[in-house]
């Protein structure tokens, strides 16, 4: 996060910063946990150093973290979902180029469920 903020936004960090992340989500569980951690960390650091960064830009910066720093060749969907998603709506995203479209409302009488398939992947 720090490297990408320095490279892309010219951010400077004149004093140290400690970041603690605690999670009970199993590694490689396929629930976008790495994107959620990246977004939460990016939002916290951006707020701490008083930068003004729009949510869609935060998502793109987080994808850069995953691609350039972590070395994982991921797309941008998970970061956008973590950063720009809203309760009660389906997020519509054009991934190439990364562009948010109008969200789709979920009718109250419709329930959506996420089911853990148990299939794990390497991160």
PDB file of C-alpha atoms in Angstrom:
ATOM      1  CA  UNK A   1       0.000   0.000   0.000  1.00  0.00           C
ATOM      2  CA  UNK A   2       2.724   2.450   1.005  1.00  0.00           C
ATOM      3  CA  UNK A   3       4.844   1.777  -2.091  1.00  0.00           C
ATOM      4  CA  UNK A   4       1.910   2.260  -4.468  1.00  0.00           C
ATOM      5  CA  UNK A   5       0.784   5.457  -2.718  1.00  0.00           C
ATOM      6  CA  UNK A   6       4.315   6.870  -2.959  1.00  0.00           C
ATOM      7  CA  UNK A   7       4.740   5.862  -6.612  1.00  0.00           C
ATOM      8  CA  UNK A   8       1.281   6.763  -7.929  1.00  0.00           C
ATOM      9  CA  UNK A   9       0.276   9.740  -5.760  1.00  0.00           C
ATOM     10  CA  UNK A  10       3.634  11.051  -4.584  1.00  0.00           C
ATOM     11  CA  UNK A  11       2.630  10.415  -0.971  1.00  0.00           C
ATOM     12  CA  UNK A  12       5.314  10.856   1.656  1.00  0.00           C
ATOM     13  CA  UNK A  13       5.484   9.186   5.031  1.00  0.00           C
ATOM     14  CA  UNK A  14       7.685  11.251   7.330  1.00  0.00           C
ATOM     15  CA  UNK A  15       6.949   9.180  10.409  1.00  0.00           C
ATOM     16  CA  UNK A  16       6.395   5.490  10.932  1.00  0.00           C
ATOM     17  CA  UNK A  17       3.024   3.797  10.885  1.00  0.00           C
ATOM     18  CA  UNK A  18       1.932   0.533  12.451  1.00  0.00           C
ATOM     19  CA  UNK A  19      -0.839  -1.503  10.862  1.00  0.00           C
ATOM     20  CA  UNK A  20      -2.472  -4.454  12.613  1.00  0.00           C
ATOM     21  CA  UNK A  21      -4.744  -6.770  10.661  1.00  0.00           C
ATOM     22  CA  UNK A  22      -6.776  -9.442  12.424  1.00  0.00           C
ATOM     23  CA  UNK A  23      -8.996 -11.867  10.536  1.00  0.00           C
ATOM     24  CA  UNK A  24     -10.676 -15.216  11.023  1.00  0.00           C
ATOM     25  CA  UNK A  25     -11.143 -15.757   7.272  1.00  0.00           C
ATOM     26  CA  UNK A  26      -9.126 -18.794   6.130  1.00  0.00           C
ATOM     27  CA  UNK A  27      -6.319 -18.005   3.678  1.00  0.00           C
ATOM     28  CA  UNK A  28      -7.246 -18.860   0.082  1.00  0.00           C
ATOM     29  CA  UNK A  29     -10.942 -19.250   0.897  1.00  0.00           C
ATOM     30  CA  UNK A  30     -11.999 -17.408  -2.253  1.00  0.00           C
ATOM     31  CA  UNK A  31     -14.125 -14.729  -0.586  1.00  0.00           C
ATOM     32  CA  UNK A  32     -12.060 -11.740  -1.759  1.00  0.00           C
ATOM     33  CA  UNK A  33     -10.418 -11.424   1.644  1.00  0.00           C
ATOM     34  CA  UNK A  34      -7.105 -10.172   0.224  1.00  0.00           C
ATOM     35  CA  UNK A  35      -8.929  -7.416  -1.658  1.00  0.00           C
ATOM     36  CA  UNK A  36     -10.898  -6.484   1.467  1.00  0.00           C
ATOM     37  CA  UNK A  37      -7.684  -6.246   3.516  1.00  0.00           C
ATOM     38  CA  UNK A  38      -6.003  -4.163   0.794  1.00  0.00           C
ATOM     39  CA  UNK A  39      -8.951  -1.779   0.571  1.00  0.00           C
ATOM     40  CA  UNK A  40      -9.282  -1.412   4.354  1.00  0.00           C
ATOM     41  CA  UNK A  41      -5.544  -0.793   4.710  1.00  0.00           C
ATOM     42  CA  UNK A  42      -5.489   1.668   1.810  1.00  0.00           C
ATOM     43  CA  UNK A  43      -8.494   3.577   3.196  1.00  0.00           C
ATOM     44  CA  UNK A  44      -6.921   3.741   6.672  1.00  0.00           C
ATOM     45  CA  UNK A  45      -3.548   4.956   5.380  1.00  0.00           C
ATOM     46  CA  UNK A  46      -5.144   7.492   3.009  1.00  0.00           C
ATOM     47  CA  UNK A  47      -7.227   8.870   5.893  1.00  0.00           C
ATOM     48  CA  UNK A  48      -4.250   8.924   8.285  1.00  0.00           C
ATOM     49  CA  UNK A  49      -2.149  11.036   5.915  1.00  0.00           C
ATOM     50  CA  UNK A  50      -5.165  13.132   4.868  1.00  0.00           C
ATOM     51  CA  UNK A  51      -5.137  12.336   1.153  1.00  0.00           C
ATOM     52  CA  UNK A  52      -8.300  12.820  -0.887  1.00  0.00           C
ATOM     53  CA  UNK A  53      -8.783   9.717  -3.045  1.00  0.00           C
ATOM     54  CA  UNK A  54     -12.056   8.655  -4.673  1.00  0.00           C
ATOM     55  CA  UNK A  55     -13.292   5.086  -3.999  1.00  0.00           C
ATOM     56  CA  UNK A  56     -12.818   3.952  -7.618  1.00  0.00           C
ATOM     57  CA  UNK A  57      -9.216   5.219  -7.567  1.00  0.00           C
ATOM     58  CA  UNK A  58      -8.611   3.369  -4.276  1.00  0.00           C
ATOM     59  CA  UNK A  59      -9.829   0.165  -5.960  1.00  0.00           C
ATOM     60  CA  UNK A  60      -7.407   0.651  -8.862  1.00  0.00           C
ATOM     61  CA  UNK A  61      -4.527   1.449  -6.498  1.00  0.00           C
ATOM     62  CA  UNK A  62      -5.319  -1.730  -4.545  1.00  0.00           C
ATOM     63  CA  UNK A  63      -5.209  -3.766  -7.747  1.00  0.00           C
ATOM     64  CA  UNK A  64      -1.755  -2.286  -8.346  1.00  0.00           C
ATOM     65  CA  UNK A  65      -0.725  -3.452  -4.866  1.00  0.00           C
ATOM     66  CA  UNK A  66      -1.842  -6.982  -5.690  1.00  0.00           C
ATOM     67  CA  UNK A  67      -0.256  -6.994  -9.166  1.00  0.00           C
ATOM     68  CA  UNK A  68       2.999  -5.121  -8.578  1.00  0.00           C
ATOM     69  CA  UNK A  69       3.826  -5.698  -4.912  1.00  0.00           C
ATOM     70  CA  UNK A  70       2.250  -9.076  -4.139  1.00  0.00           C
ATOM     71  CA  UNK A  71       2.833 -10.414  -7.657  1.00  0.00           C
ATOM     72  CA  UNK A  72      -0.678 -11.814  -8.068  1.00  0.00           C
ATOM     73  CA  UNK A  73      -2.049 -11.229 -11.591  1.00  0.00           C
ATOM     74  CA  UNK A  74      -5.608 -10.411 -10.488  1.00  0.00           C
ATOM     75  CA  UNK A  75      -8.255  -8.258 -12.090  1.00  0.00           C
ATOM     76  CA  UNK A  76      -9.995  -5.341 -10.429  1.00  0.00           C
ATOM     77  CA  UNK A  77     -13.429  -6.807  -9.598  1.00  0.00           C
ATOM     78  CA  UNK A  78     -12.732  -7.842  -5.991  1.00  0.00           C
ATOM     79  CA  UNK A  79     -11.200  -4.473  -5.122  1.00  0.00           C
ATOM     80  CA  UNK A  80     -14.133  -2.591  -6.651  1.00  0.00           C
ATOM     81  CA  UNK A  81     -16.621  -4.787  -4.773  1.00  0.00           C
ATOM     82  CA  UNK A  82     -14.829  -4.150  -1.468  1.00  0.00           C
ATOM     83  CA  UNK A  83     -14.444  -0.441  -2.103  1.00  0.00           C
ATOM     84  CA  UNK A  84     -17.532   0.603  -4.053  1.00  0.00           C
ATOM     85  CA  UNK A  85     -20.227  -1.995  -3.362  1.00  0.00           C
ATOM     86  CA  UNK A  86     -23.431  -1.002  -1.563  1.00  0.00           C
ATOM     87  CA  UNK A  87     -25.843  -3.058   0.506  1.00  0.00           C
ATOM     88  CA  UNK A  88     -29.072  -3.857  -1.311  1.00  0.00           C
ATOM     89  CA  UNK A  89     -27.548  -3.395  -4.765  1.00  0.00           C
ATOM     90  CA  UNK A  90     -25.697  -5.436  -7.339  1.00  0.00           C
ATOM     91  CA  UNK A  91     -22.589  -3.615  -8.477  1.00  0.00           C
ATOM     92  CA  UNK A  92     -22.269  -3.354 -12.254  1.00  0.00           C
ATOM     93  CA  UNK A  93     -18.651  -3.103 -13.381  1.00  0.00           C
ATOM     94  CA  UNK A  94     -17.016  -2.995 -16.780  1.00  0.00           C
ATOM     95  CA  UNK A  95     -13.612  -4.499 -15.967  1.00  0.00           C
ATOM     96  CA  UNK A  96     -11.633  -3.363 -19.034  1.00  0.00           C
ATOM     97  CA  UNK A  97     -11.332  -0.461 -18.592  1.00  0.00           C
ATOM     98  CA  UNK A  98     -12.344  -0.359 -14.933  1.00  0.00           C
ATOM     99  CA  UNK A  99     -15.610   1.572 -15.035  1.00  0.00           C
ATOM    100  CA  UNK A 100     -18.538   1.473 -12.631  1.00  0.00           C
ATOM    101  CA  UNK A 101     -21.943   1.308 -14.277  1.00  0.00           C
ATOM    102  CA  UNK A 102     -25.340   2.030 -12.719  1.00  0.00           C
ATOM    103  CA  UNK A 103     -25.977  -0.336  -9.803  1.00  0.00           C
ATOM    104  CA  UNK A 104     -28.940  -2.684  -9.974  1.00  0.00           C
ATOM    105  CA  UNK A 105     -31.295  -2.648  -7.011  1.00  0.00           C
ATOM    106  CA  UNK A 106     -32.222  -5.949  -5.386  1.00  0.00           C
ATOM    107  CA  UNK A 107     -35.970  -6.271  -4.755  1.00  0.00           C
ATOM    108  CA  UNK A 108     -36.814  -6.775  -1.061  1.00  0.00           C
ATOM    109  CA  UNK A 109     -38.613 -10.047  -1.786  1.00  0.00           C
ATOM    110  CA  UNK A 110     -35.480 -11.548  -3.360  1.00  0.00           C
ATOM    111  CA  UNK A 111     -32.812 -13.193  -1.197  1.00  0.00           C
ATOM    112  CA  UNK A 112     -29.286 -13.852  -2.446  1.00  0.00           C
ATOM    113  CA  UNK A 113     -26.981 -16.343  -0.761  1.00  0.00           C
ATOM    114  CA  UNK A 114     -23.259 -16.985  -1.015  1.00  0.00           C
ATOM    115  CA  UNK A 115     -22.311 -20.606  -0.501  1.00  0.00           C
ATOM    116  CA  UNK A 116     -18.831 -21.787   0.462  1.00  0.00           C
ATOM    117  CA  UNK A 117     -17.960 -24.521  -2.030  1.00  0.00           C
ATOM    118  CA  UNK A 118     -15.015 -25.577   0.103  1.00  0.00           C
ATOM    119  CA  UNK A 119     -12.697 -25.238  -2.896  1.00  0.00           C
ATOM    120  CA  UNK A 120      -9.532 -23.387  -1.926  1.00  0.00           C
ATOM    121  CA  UNK A 121      -7.060 -21.634  -4.169  1.00  0.00           C
ATOM    122  CA  UNK A 122      -3.489 -20.478  -3.769  1.00  0.00           C
ATOM    123  CA  UNK A 123      -2.861 -16.777  -3.297  1.00  0.00           C
TER     124      UNK A 123
END
